[in-house]
mmCIF file of C-alpha atoms in Angstrom:
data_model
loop_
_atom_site.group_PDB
_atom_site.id
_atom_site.type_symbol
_atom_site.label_atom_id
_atom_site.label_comp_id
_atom_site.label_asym_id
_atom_site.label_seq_id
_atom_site.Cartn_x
_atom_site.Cartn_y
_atom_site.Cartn_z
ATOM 1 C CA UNK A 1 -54.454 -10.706 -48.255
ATOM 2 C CA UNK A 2 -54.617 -9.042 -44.621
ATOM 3 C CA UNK A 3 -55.833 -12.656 -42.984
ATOM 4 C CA UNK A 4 -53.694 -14.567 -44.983
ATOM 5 C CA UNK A 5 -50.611 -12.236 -43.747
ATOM 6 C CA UNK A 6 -51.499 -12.762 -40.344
ATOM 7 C CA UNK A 7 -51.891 -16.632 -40.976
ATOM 8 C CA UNK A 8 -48.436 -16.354 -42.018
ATOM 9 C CA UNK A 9 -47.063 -14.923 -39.295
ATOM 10 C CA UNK A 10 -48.559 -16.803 -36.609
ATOM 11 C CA UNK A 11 -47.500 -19.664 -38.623
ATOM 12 C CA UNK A 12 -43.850 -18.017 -38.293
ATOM 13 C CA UNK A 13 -44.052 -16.968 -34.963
ATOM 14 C CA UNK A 14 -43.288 -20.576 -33.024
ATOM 15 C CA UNK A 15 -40.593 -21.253 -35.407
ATOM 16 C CA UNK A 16 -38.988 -17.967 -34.347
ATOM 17 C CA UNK A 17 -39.791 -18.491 -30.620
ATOM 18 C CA UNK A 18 -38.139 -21.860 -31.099
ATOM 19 C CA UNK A 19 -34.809 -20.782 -32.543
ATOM 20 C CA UNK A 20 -34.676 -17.812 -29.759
ATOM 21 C CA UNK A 21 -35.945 -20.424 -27.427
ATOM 22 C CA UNK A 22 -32.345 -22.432 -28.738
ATOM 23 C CA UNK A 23 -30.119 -19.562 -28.991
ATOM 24 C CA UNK A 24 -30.647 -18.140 -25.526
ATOM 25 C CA UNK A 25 -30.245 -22.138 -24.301
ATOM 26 C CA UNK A 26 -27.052 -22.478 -25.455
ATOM 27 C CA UNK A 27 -26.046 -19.168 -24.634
ATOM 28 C CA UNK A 28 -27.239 -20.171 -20.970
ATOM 29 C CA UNK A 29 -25.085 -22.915 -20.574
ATOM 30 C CA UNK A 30 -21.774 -21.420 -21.974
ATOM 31 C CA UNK A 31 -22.562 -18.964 -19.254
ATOM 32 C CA UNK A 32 -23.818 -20.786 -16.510
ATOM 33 C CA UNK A 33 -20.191 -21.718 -15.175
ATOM 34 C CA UNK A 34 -19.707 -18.079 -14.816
ATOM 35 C CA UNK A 35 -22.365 -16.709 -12.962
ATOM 36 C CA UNK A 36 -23.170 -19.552 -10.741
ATOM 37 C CA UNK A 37 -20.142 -19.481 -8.638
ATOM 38 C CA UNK A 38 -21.127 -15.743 -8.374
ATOM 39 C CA UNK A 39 -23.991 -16.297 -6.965
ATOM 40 C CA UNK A 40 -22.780 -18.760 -4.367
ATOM 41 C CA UNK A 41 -20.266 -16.538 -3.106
ATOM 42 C CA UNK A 42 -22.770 -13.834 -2.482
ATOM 43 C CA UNK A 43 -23.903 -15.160 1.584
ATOM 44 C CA UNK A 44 -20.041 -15.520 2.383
ATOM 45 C CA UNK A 45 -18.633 -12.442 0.912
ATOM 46 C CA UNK A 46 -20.754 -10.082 2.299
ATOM 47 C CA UNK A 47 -24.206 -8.681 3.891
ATOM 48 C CA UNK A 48 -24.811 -5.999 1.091
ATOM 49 C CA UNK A 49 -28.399 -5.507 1.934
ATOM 50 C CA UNK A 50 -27.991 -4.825 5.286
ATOM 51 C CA UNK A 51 -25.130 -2.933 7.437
ATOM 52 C CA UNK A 52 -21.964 -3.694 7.064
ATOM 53 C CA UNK A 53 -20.991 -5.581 10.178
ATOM 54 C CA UNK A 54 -17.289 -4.720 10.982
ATOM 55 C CA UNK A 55 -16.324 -7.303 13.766
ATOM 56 C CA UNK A 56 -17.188 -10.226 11.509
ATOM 57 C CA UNK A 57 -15.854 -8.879 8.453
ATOM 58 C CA UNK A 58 -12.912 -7.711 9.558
ATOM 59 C CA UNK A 59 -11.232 -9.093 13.009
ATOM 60 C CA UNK A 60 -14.284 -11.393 14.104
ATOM 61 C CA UNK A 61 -14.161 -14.390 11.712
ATOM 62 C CA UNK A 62 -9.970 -13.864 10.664
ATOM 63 C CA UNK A 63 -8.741 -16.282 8.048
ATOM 64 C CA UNK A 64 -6.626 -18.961 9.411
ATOM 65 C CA UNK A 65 -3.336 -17.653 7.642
ATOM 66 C CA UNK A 66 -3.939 -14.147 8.926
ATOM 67 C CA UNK A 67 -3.438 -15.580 12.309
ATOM 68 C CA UNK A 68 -0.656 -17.557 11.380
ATOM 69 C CA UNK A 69 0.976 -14.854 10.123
ATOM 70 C CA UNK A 70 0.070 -13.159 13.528
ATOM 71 C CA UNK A 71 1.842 -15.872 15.232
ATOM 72 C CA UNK A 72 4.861 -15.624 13.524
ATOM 73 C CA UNK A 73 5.221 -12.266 13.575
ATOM 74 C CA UNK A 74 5.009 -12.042 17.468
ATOM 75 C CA UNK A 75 7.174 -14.823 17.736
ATOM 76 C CA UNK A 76 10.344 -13.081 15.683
ATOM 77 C CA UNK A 77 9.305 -9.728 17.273
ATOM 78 C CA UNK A 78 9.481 -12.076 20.928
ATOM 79 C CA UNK A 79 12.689 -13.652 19.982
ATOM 80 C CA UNK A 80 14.493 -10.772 18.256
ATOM 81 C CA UNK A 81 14.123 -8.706 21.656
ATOM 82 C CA UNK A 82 15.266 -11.379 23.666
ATOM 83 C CA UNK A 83 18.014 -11.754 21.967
ATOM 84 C CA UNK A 84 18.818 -8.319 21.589
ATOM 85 C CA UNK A 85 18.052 -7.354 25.643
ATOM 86 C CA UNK A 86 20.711 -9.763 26.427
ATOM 87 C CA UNK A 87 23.075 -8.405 24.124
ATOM 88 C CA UNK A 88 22.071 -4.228 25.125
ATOM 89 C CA UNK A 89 25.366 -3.797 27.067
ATOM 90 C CA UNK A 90 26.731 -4.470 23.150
ATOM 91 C CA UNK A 91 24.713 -2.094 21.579
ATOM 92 C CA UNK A 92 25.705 1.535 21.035
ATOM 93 C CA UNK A 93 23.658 4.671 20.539
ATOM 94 C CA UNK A 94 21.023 6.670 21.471
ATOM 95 C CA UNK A 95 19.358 4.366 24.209
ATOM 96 C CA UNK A 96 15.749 5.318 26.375
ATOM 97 C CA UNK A 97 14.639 2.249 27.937
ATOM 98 C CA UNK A 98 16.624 -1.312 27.526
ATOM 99 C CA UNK A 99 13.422 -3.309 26.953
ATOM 100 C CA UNK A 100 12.081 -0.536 24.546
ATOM 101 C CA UNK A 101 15.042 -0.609 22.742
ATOM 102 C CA UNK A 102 15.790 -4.351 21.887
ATOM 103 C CA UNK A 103 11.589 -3.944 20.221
ATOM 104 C CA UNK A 104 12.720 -0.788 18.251
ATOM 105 C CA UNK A 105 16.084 -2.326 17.158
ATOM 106 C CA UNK A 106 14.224 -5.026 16.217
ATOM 107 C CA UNK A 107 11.706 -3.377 14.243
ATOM 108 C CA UNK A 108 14.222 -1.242 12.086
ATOM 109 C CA UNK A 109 16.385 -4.529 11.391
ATOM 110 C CA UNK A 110 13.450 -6.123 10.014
ATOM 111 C CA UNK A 111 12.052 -3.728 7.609
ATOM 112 C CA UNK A 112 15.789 -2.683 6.669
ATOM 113 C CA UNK A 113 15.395 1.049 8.073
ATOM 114 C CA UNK A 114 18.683 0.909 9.613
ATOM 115 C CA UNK A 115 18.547 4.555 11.028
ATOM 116 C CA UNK A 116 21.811 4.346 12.654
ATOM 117 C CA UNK A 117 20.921 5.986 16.018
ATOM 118 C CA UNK A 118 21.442 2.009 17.828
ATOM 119 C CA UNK A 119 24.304 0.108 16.092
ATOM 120 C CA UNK A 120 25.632 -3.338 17.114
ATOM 121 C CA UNK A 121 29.066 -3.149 18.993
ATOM 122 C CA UNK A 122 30.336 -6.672 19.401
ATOM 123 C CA UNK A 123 31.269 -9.434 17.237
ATOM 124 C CA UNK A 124 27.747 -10.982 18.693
ATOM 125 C CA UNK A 125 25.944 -8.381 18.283
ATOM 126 C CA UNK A 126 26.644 -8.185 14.324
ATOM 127 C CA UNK A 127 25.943 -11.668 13.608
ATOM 128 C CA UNK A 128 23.039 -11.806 15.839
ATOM 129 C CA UNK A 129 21.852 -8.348 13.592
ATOM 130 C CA UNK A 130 22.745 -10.460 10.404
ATOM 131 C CA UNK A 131 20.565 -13.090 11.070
ATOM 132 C CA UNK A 132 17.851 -11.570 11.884
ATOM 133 C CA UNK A 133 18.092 -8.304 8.949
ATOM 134 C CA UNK A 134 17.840 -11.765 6.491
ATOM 135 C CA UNK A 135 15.239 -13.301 8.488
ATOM 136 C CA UNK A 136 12.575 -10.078 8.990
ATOM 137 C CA UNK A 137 13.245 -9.743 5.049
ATOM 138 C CA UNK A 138 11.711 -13.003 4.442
ATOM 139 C CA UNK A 139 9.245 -12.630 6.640
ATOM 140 C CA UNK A 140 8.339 -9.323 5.161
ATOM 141 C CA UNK A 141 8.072 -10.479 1.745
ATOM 142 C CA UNK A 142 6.935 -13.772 1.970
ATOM 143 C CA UNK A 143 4.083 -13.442 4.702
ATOM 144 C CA UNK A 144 3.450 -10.033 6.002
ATOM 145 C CA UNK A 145 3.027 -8.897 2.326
ATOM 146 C CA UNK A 146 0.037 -12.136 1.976
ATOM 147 C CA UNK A 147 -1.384 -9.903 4.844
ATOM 148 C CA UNK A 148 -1.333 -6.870 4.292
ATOM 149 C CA UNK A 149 -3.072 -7.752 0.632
ATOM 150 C CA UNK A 150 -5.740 -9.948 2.341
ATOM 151 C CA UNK A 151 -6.668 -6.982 4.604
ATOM 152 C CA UNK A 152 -6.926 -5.247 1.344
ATOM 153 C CA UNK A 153 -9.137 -7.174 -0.101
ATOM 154 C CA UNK A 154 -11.328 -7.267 3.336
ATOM 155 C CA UNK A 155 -11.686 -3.406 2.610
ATOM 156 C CA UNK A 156 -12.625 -3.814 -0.601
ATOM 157 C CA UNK A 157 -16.156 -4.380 0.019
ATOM 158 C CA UNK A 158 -16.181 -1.728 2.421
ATOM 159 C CA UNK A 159 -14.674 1.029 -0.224
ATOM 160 C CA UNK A 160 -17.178 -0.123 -2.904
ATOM 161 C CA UNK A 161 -20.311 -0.186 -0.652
ATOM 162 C CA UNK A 162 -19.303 3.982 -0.045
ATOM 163 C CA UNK A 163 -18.887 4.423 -3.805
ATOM 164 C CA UNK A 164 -22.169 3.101 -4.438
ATOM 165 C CA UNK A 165 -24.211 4.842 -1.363
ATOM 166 C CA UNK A 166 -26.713 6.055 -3.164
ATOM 167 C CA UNK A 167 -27.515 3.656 -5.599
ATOM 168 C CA UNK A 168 -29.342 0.495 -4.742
ATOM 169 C CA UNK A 169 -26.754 -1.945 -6.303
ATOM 170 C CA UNK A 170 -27.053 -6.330 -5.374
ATOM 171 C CA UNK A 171 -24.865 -8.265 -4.306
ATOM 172 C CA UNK A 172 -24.549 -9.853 -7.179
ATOM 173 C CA UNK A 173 -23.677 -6.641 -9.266
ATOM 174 C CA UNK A 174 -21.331 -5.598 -6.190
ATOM 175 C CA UNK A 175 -19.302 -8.453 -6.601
ATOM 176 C CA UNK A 176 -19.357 -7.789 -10.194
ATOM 177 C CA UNK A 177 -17.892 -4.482 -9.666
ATOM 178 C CA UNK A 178 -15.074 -6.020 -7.127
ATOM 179 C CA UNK A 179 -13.919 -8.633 -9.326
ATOM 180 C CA UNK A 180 -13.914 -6.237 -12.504
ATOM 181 C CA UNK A 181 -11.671 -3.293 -10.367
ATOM 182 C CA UNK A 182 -10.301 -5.429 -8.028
ATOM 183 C CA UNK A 183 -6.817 -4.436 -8.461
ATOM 184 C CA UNK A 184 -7.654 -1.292 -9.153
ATOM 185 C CA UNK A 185 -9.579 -0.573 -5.485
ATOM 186 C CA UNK A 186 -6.674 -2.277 -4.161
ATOM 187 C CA UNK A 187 -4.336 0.723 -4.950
ATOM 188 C CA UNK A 188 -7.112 3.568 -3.763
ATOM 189 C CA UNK A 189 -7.189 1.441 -0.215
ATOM 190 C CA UNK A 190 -3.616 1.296 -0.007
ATOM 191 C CA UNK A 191 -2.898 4.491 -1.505
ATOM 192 C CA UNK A 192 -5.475 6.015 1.214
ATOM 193 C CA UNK A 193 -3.682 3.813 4.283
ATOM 194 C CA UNK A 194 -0.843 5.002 2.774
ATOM 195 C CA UNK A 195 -1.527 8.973 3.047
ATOM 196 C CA UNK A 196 -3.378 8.662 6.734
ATOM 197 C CA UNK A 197 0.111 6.873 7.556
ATOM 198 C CA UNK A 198 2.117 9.698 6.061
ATOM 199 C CA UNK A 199 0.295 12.331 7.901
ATOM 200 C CA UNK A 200 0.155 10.554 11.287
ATOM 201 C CA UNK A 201 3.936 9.862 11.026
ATOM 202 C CA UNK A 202 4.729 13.230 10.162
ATOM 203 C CA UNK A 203 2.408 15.040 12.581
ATOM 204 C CA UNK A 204 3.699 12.590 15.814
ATOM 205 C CA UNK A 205 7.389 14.023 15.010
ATOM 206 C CA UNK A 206 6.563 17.472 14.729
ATOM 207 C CA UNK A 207 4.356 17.105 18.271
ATOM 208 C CA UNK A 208 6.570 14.329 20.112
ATOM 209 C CA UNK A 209 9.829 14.567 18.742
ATOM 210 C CA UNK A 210 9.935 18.173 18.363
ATOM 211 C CA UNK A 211 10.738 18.531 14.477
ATOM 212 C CA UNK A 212 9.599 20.612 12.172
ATOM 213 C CA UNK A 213 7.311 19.792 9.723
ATOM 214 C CA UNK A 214 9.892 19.463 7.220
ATOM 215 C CA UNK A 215 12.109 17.636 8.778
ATOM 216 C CA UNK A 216 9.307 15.371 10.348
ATOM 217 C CA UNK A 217 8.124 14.520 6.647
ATOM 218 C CA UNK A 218 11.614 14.325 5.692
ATOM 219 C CA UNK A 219 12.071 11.537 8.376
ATOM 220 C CA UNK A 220 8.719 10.120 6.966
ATOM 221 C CA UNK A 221 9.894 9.984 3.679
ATOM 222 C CA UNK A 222 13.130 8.140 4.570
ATOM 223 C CA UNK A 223 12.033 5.661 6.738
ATOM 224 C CA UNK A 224 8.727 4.167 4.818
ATOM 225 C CA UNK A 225 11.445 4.108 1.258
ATOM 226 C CA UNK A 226 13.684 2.171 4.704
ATOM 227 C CA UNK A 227 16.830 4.414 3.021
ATOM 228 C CA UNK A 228 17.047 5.326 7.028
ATOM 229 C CA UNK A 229 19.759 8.453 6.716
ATOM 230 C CA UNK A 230 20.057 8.404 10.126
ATOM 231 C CA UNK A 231 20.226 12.185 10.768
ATOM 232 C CA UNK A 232 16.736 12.460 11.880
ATOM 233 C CA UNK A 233 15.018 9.686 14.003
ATOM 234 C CA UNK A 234 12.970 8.283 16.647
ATOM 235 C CA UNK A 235 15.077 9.393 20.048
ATOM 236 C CA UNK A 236 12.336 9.227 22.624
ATOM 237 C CA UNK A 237 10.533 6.565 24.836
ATOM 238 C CA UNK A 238 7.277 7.440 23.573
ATOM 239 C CA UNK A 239 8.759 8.046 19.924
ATOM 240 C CA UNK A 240 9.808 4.647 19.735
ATOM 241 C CA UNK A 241 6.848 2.742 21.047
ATOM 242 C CA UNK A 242 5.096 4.801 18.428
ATOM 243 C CA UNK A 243 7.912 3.621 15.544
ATOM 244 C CA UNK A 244 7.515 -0.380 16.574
ATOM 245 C CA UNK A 245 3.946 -0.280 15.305
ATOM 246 C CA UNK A 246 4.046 2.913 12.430
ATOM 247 C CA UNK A 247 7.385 2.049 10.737
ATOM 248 C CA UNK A 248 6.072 -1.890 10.222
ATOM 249 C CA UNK A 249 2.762 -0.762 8.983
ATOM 250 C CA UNK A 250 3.869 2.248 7.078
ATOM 251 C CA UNK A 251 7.248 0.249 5.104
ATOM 252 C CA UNK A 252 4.696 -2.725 4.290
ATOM 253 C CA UNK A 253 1.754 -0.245 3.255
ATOM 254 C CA UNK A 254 4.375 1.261 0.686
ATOM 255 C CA UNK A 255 5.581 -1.867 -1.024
ATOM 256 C CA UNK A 256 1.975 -3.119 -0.929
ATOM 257 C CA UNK A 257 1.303 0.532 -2.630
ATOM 258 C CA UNK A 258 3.759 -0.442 -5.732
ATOM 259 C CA UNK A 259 3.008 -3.756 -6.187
ATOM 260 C CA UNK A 260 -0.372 -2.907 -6.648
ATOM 261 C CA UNK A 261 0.433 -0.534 -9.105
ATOM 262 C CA UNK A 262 2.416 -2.843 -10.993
ATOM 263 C CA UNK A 263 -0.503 -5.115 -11.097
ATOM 264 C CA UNK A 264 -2.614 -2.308 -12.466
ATOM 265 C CA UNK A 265 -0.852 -1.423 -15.102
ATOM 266 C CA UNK A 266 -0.161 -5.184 -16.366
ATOM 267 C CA UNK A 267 -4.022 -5.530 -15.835
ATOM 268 C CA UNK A 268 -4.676 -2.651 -18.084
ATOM 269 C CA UNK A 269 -2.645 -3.814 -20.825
ATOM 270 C CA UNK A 270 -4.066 -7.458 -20.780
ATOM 271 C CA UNK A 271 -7.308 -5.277 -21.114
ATOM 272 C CA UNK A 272 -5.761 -3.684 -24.067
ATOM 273 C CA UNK A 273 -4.968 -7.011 -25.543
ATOM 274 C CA UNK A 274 -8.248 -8.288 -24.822
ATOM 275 C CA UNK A 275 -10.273 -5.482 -26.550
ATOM 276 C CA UNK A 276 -7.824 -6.498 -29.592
ATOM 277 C CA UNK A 277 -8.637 -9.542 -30.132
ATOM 278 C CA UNK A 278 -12.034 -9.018 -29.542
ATOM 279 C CA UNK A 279 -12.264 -6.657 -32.025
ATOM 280 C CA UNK A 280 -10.082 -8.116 -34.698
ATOM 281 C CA UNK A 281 -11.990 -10.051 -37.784
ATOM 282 C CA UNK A 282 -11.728 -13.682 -38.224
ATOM 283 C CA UNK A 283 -9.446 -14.603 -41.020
ATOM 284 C CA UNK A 284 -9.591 -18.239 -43.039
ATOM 285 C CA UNK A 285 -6.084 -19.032 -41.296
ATOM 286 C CA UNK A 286 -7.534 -18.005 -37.716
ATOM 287 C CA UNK A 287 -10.400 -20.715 -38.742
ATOM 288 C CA UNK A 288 -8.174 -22.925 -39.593
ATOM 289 C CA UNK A 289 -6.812 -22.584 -36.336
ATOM 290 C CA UNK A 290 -10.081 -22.824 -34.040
ATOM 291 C CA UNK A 291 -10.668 -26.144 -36.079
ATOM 292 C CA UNK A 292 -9.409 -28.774 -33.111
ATOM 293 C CA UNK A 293 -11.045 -31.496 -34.379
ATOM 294 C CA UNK A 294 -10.019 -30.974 -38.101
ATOM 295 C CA UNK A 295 -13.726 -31.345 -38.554
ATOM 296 C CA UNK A 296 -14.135 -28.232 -41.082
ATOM 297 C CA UNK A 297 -15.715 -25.844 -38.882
ATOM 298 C CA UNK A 298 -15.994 -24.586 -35.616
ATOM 299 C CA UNK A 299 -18.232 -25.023 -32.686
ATOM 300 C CA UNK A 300 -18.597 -22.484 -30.044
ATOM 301 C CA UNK A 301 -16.483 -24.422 -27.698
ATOM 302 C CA UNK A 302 -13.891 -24.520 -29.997
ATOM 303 C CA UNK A 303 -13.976 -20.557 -30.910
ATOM 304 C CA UNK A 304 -14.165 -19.567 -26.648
ATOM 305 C CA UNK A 305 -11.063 -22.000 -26.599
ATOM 306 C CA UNK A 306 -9.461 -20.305 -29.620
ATOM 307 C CA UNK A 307 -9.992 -16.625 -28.450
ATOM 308 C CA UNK A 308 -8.795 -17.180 -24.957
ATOM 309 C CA UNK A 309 -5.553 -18.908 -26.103
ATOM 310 C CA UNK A 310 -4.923 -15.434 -27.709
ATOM 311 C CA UNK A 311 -5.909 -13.216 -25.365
ATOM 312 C CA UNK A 312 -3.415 -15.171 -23.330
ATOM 313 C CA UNK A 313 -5.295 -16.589 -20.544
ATOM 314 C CA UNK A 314 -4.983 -20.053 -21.127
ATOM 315 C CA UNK A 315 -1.842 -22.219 -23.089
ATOM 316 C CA UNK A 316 -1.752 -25.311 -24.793
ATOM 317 C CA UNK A 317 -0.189 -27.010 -22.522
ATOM 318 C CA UNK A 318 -3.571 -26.299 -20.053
ATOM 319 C CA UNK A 319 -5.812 -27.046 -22.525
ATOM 320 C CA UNK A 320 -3.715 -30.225 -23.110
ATOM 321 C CA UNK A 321 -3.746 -30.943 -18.808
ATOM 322 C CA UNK A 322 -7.809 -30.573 -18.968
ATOM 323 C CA UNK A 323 -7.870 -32.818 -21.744
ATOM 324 C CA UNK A 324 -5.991 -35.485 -20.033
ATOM 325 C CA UNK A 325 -8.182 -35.353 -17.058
ATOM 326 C CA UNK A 326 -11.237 -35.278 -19.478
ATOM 327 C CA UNK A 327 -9.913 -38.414 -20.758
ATOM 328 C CA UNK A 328 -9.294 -39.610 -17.672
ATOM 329 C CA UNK A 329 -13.068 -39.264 -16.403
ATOM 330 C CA UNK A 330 -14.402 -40.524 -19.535
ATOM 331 C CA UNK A 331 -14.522 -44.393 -18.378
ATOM 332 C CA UNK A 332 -17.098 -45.564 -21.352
ATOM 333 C CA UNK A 333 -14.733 -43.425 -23.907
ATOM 334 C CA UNK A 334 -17.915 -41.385 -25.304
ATOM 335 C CA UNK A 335 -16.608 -38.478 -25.493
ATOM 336 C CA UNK A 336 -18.830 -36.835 -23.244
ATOM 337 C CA UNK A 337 -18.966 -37.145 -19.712
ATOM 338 C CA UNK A 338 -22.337 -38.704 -17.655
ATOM 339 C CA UNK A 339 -23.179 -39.245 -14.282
ATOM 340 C CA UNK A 340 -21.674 -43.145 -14.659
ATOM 341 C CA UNK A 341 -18.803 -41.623 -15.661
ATOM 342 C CA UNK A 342 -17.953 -40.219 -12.953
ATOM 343 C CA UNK A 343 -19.106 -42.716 -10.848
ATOM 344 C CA UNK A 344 -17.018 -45.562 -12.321
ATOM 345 C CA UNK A 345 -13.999 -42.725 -11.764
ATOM 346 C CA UNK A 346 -14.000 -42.743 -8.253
ATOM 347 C CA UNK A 347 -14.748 -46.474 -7.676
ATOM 348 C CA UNK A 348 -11.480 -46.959 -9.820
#
């Protein structure tokens, strides 16, 4: 009995091998469009065995929009005070130095501060204010924002790399963990940016401007929401130089701040959904459903397609686009594409 047993299961044993052998195959290839992108990215993303090397990963190799956006900026920051030297005769307020002041007007025009402490005093002055309040708006939202989040994402690397100091984590689990909580590490960056901001802000009025601490996080608070009362402000040379470069970074850091957290908390409830439908049993209508090809059952192609549509992450009308281009590809009309295929597409 005992060697007839163990003919049996060696018997058994490369059938079993075979149908693992199968299983993990397929599994494989529904997976392989996941991870190997991953694992390309890994050399251009980062140096996560090594140190960290700031210059290139931060201001030594910038991305070509980053610079553009540079551009721009100085540009409207270069015109703006032009504009607004000539017109400093029409300008009334609390003045320090002409050149100094067409920059800080400027600056609180474009994020919408509006303090109140320099006001345009000619019919000029107004429109040329009007202009440019609509102008550094749209430039605030529509590019400074795209910078601001792609520094964000710069430090992201950086912020992970301290959580995990201690453990010996890859690269490729590192950019697991980024693409995971990427959202999430988004708002501790900011939110960190935006405290050092807070602090520095509030300390340089209490030292420079002579406030008190109240009153300096008062002004703080009222300039980086831009509601700009008015009753406390920047009223000194060295005040204002300070403002140009803190009130930009400090107004864009907040709004960067709350649309992160926005994106956090729709995140978490596409999570939510997620888990749901994960966890929710298959029903004969839901079958019915995952059939595409009216075929009677359902392939694993057909069920990833299926779940996904509810989770929400793809539509009909993209799986109906792919199809379309599938169709397009498929010269021989096979149904499946081949290397001719694609060939015989391009040459076409």
């Amino acid at each position: 009995m005992d060697a007839e047993g163990v003919k049996q299961r060696l018997l058994s044993n490369p059938l079993d091998s075979a149908q693992t052998d199968k299983k993990e195959l397929k599994t494989r290839r529904f997976r392989r469009c996941k991870s190997a992108p991953l694992a390309e990215a890994v050399p251009q993303e980062a140096n996560l065995h090594g140190s960290i090397q700031h210059s290139e990963s931060i201001l030594g190799n910038l991305h070509p929009s980053f610079k553009r956006v540079a551009m721009i900026l100085a540009s409207y920051l270069g015109f703006g005070t032009m504009c607004f030297y000539l017109v400093r005769n029409e300008i009334n307020g609390e003045k320090t130095n002409n050149l100094l002041d067409a920059v800080y007007f400027c600056t609180v025009t474009m994020t919408t501060v509006g303090y109140g402490d320099l006001v345009p005093g000619s019919i000029l002055a107004k429109l040329l204010a009007c202009g440019f309040v609509f102008s550094g708006m749209a430039l605030v939202g529509l590019i400074l924002s795209k910078a601001a989040d792609y520094l964000a994402e710069k430090q992201e690397i950086l912020l992970v790399k301290a959580l995990h100091l201690r453990n010996k984590v890859g690269p490729t689990e590192m950019l697991k963990e980024i693409e995971s909580n990427r959202v999430r590490y988004k708002c501790v960056t900011t939110s960190i940016l935006l405290l050092l901001l807070i602090v520095a802000g509030t300390t340089f009025l209490a030292l420079v401007e002579n406030l008190d601490v109240v009153d300096a996080f008062y002004c703080v608070c009222s300039t980086i929401t831009t509601l700009g009362y008015g009753d406390k402000s920047f009223s000194t040379e060295a005040g204002r130089v300070f403002a140009v470069f803190w009130i930009l970074t400090s107004t864009i850091c907040l709004a960067q701040f709350f649309l992160y957290i926005a994106e956090l908390n729709t995140e978490n409830r596409q999570r939510a959904l997620v888990k749901w439908v994960l966890s929710r049993r298959m029903t004969n209508v839901d079958l019915e459903e995952a059939d595409l090809d009216d075929d009677g059952v359902v392939g694993a192609a057909e069920f990833i397609i299926y779940k996904l549509k509810e989770m929400g992450k793809i539509s009909q009308e993209d799986i109906s686009l792919i199809l379309e281009e599938f169709d397009d590809l498929d010269v021989d009309q096979s149904g499946t594409l081949s290397l001719s295929d694609i060939v015989l597409a391009q040459s076409s």
